[in-house]
Amino acid sequence: DTGVSQNPRHKITKRGQNVTFRCDPISEHNRLYWYRQTLGQGPEFLTYFQNEAQLEKSRLLSDRFSAERPKGSFSTLEIQRTEQGDSAMYLCASSLVQGSRHEQYFGPGTRLTVT
Amino acid sequence: DQQVKQNSPSLSVQEGRISILNCDYTNSMFDYFLWYKKYPAEGPTFLISISSIKDKNEDGRFTVFLNKSAKHLSLHIVPSQPGDSAVYFCAASGNTGTASKLTFGTGTRLQVTL
């Protein structure tokens, strides 16, 4: 399977703990995106990388959130001092910048529950 | 503010009939539109897209129509099949050529009945 993969698929943590999620994009894709989805809503953009450079961050991404994409391959999203409001599905997507096509391909997501 | 709106939270259609899902947007800078399908516990799956220079794009049973003056797009599924039952998200992107972030609607749950 050569799609986007995310680990772990589920994470339960206590408030105040740190968590880290990993995303492995489709191998030839140069852009990687992170989104967050809560119940009844569509995915909301958090940040994206082109190769290893983080090009844009949403205002949703508070100081407790940090994302990295070392060497332009996989990416990690870390949440420090988790809060109950961080409970959501965290989705990763990747794309190949090619002309004007904007299709992004999503992974299965990591569901975070903060108790 | 919700820049991409899907005003119908749910839709029920009989198998074999046409399903029409609607989406409105407010940001005139959007110039590329996409539809995604999502099953429970899975990530969104890309279905079909359309650039603002076109008004129609077709791929098998799926056709997307874009009315720029009305800032409205729709997804037609013909004929509808039970496997099409899922949540459908409309998404939009701006800045042609830079492949930037997607802005999603809240989704429409489609149920195709036998």
XYZ file of C-alpha atoms in Angstrom:
229
model
C 0.000 0.000 0.000
C 1.544 3.305 -1.066
C -0.993 5.684 0.470
C -0.556 8.116 3.351
C -0.066 6.367 6.668
C -0.504 7.751 10.174
C 0.493 6.395 13.554
C -0.897 5.804 16.029
C -4.502 5.426 14.862
C -5.825 6.109 18.348
C -4.320 7.880 21.341
C -5.853 8.360 24.768
C -3.957 10.662 27.079
C -4.493 12.542 30.299
C -4.760 16.287 30.341
C -1.358 17.895 30.648
C 0.560 15.119 28.919
C 2.483 15.536 25.667
C 1.621 13.508 22.578
C 3.320 13.045 19.214
C 1.792 11.798 15.990
C 3.583 10.619 12.871
C 2.628 10.900 9.210
C 4.290 9.163 6.274
C 3.193 10.753 2.993
C 3.015 9.212 -0.457
C 6.684 8.870 -1.359
C 6.848 11.123 -4.418
C 4.722 13.904 -2.899
C 6.520 17.077 -1.933
C 3.764 18.749 0.087
C 2.468 17.546 3.437
C -0.499 19.006 5.314
C -1.965 18.619 8.786
C -5.676 19.124 9.463
C -7.879 18.693 12.516
C -11.466 17.475 12.420
C -13.989 17.625 15.226
C -17.439 16.063 15.338
C -19.861 17.539 12.828
C -17.224 19.684 11.160
C -15.076 19.410 8.096
C -11.297 19.167 8.385
C -9.629 22.439 9.418
C -6.184 23.359 8.148
C -3.367 23.478 10.687
C -0.085 23.707 8.774
C 1.765 22.522 5.685
C 5.265 21.780 4.471
C 6.877 21.875 1.080
C 9.753 19.465 1.365
C 11.231 20.290 4.788
C 10.096 23.938 4.907
C 7.016 24.813 6.957
C 5.291 27.362 4.727
C 2.081 28.233 6.547
C 0.569 27.836 9.989
C -3.054 28.409 10.951
C -4.086 30.570 13.882
C -5.553 27.316 15.234
C -1.997 26.130 15.828
C -1.295 27.458 19.304
C 2.152 27.596 20.882
C 1.526 24.154 22.343
C 1.532 22.644 18.850
C 4.679 22.048 16.836
C 5.185 20.230 13.561
C 8.345 19.095 11.858
C 9.278 17.426 8.622
C 12.967 16.601 8.839
C 14.583 15.709 5.515
C 11.318 16.372 3.717
C 9.964 12.878 4.273
C 7.770 11.912 7.243
C 6.309 14.528 9.556
C 5.530 14.683 13.259
C 2.913 16.764 15.056
C 3.493 17.285 18.775
C 0.980 18.679 21.227
C 2.382 19.760 24.572
C 0.342 20.033 27.779
C -2.752 18.595 26.149
C -6.178 20.045 26.972
C -9.604 18.455 26.611
C -10.312 20.795 23.720
C -7.506 19.117 21.785
C -9.629 15.969 21.455
C -10.168 15.541 17.726
C -9.177 13.546 14.656
C -5.808 14.698 13.338
C -5.496 14.147 9.607
C -2.415 14.232 7.446
C -2.503 14.710 3.684
C 0.069 14.913 0.940
C 0.134 16.241 -2.583
C 2.404 16.598 -5.573
C 2.540 20.167 -6.775
C 1.870 19.805 -10.483
C 0.495 22.670 -12.524
C -2.778 23.892 -11.077
C -3.940 20.598 -9.647
C -4.632 20.754 -5.924
C -5.667 17.224 -5.014
C -4.578 16.222 -1.555
C -4.595 12.598 -0.453
C -5.443 11.884 3.147
C -4.304 9.301 5.635
C -6.671 7.459 7.982
C -6.111 9.945 10.809
C -5.126 9.751 14.463
C -7.990 10.057 16.906
C -6.883 11.839 20.075
C -8.915 11.652 23.264
C -7.803 13.808 26.183
C -9.308 12.766 29.504
C -16.977 32.655 9.216
C -17.847 29.620 7.147
C -16.370 30.251 3.692
C -17.576 26.920 2.314
C -21.119 25.891 3.178
C -23.003 22.657 2.752
C -26.481 23.506 3.937
C -27.936 20.011 3.749
C -26.583 17.875 6.593
C -28.161 14.737 5.147
C -29.695 13.321 1.972
C -31.465 10.039 1.294
C -31.722 8.673 -2.248
C -32.982 5.409 -3.691
C -30.526 3.102 -5.396
C -30.322 3.824 -9.121
C -31.541 7.413 -8.789
C -29.501 10.585 -9.025
C -27.880 12.068 -5.923
C -27.254 15.820 -5.987
C -25.080 17.344 -3.305
C -24.750 21.099 -3.103
C -22.060 23.474 -1.906
C -21.831 27.277 -1.713
C -18.783 29.418 -1.141
C -18.261 33.048 -0.249
C -14.583 33.693 -0.966
C -14.149 34.888 -4.556
C -10.415 34.030 -4.365
C -11.224 30.319 -4.441
C -10.427 28.940 -7.875
C -10.214 25.186 -7.422
C -12.871 22.955 -5.927
C -12.837 19.364 -4.803
C -15.207 16.738 -3.479
C -14.177 14.137 -0.938
C -16.007 11.100 0.384
C -15.500 9.931 3.952
C -16.417 6.630 5.581
C -16.415 6.304 9.386
C -12.959 5.805 10.926
C -11.229 6.587 7.614
C -9.651 9.690 6.147
C -11.373 11.600 3.337
C -10.995 10.049 -0.117
C -10.594 12.330 -3.129
C -13.427 11.970 -5.671
C -13.355 14.695 -8.287
C -12.214 18.265 -8.748
C -12.862 21.256 -10.976
C -10.917 24.373 -11.840
C -12.673 27.724 -12.000
C -11.936 27.940 -15.733
C -14.410 25.101 -16.304
C -18.085 24.722 -15.496
C -18.299 20.941 -15.620
C -16.058 17.962 -14.984
C -17.119 14.354 -15.347
C -15.543 11.124 -14.112
C -17.614 8.007 -14.519
C -20.720 8.246 -12.364
C -19.574 11.523 -10.811
C -20.050 14.975 -12.341
C -19.243 18.280 -10.706
C -20.862 21.499 -11.902
C -19.531 24.943 -11.068
C -21.535 28.179 -11.292
C -19.030 30.924 -10.539
C -21.490 33.792 -10.704
C -23.628 32.119 -8.046
C -20.586 30.809 -6.130
C -22.206 27.403 -6.174
C -21.097 23.922 -7.061
C -22.847 20.596 -7.056
C -21.873 16.949 -7.241
C -24.117 14.591 -9.215
C -23.876 10.856 -8.719
C -25.685 8.774 -11.340
C -26.749 6.081 -10.751
C -26.462 6.062 -6.972
C -25.283 2.821 -5.381
C -25.456 1.599 -1.768
C -21.648 1.825 -1.565
C -21.946 5.576 -2.133
C -23.423 5.956 1.362
C -20.903 8.163 3.167
C -20.281 11.751 4.224
C -19.366 14.012 1.311
C -17.230 17.104 1.834
C -16.857 20.002 -0.530
C -13.472 21.771 -0.368
C -11.996 24.851 -1.991
C -8.541 26.186 -2.630
C -7.161 29.515 -3.775
C -3.900 30.709 -5.280
C -3.808 28.685 -8.485
C -0.396 27.220 -9.072
C 0.639 27.143 -5.431
C -1.561 24.221 -4.351
C -2.362 25.723 -0.964
C -4.546 24.645 1.930
C -8.079 23.371 1.502
C -11.102 24.947 3.160
C -13.834 22.387 3.804
C -17.575 22.523 4.259
C -19.280 20.711 7.120
C -20.312 17.743 5.006
C -23.500 16.081 3.763
C -24.325 12.556 4.842
C -25.663 10.595 1.861
C -27.655 7.454 2.409
C -28.496 5.340 -0.626
C -31.375 3.020 0.122
C -32.326 -0.204 -1.634
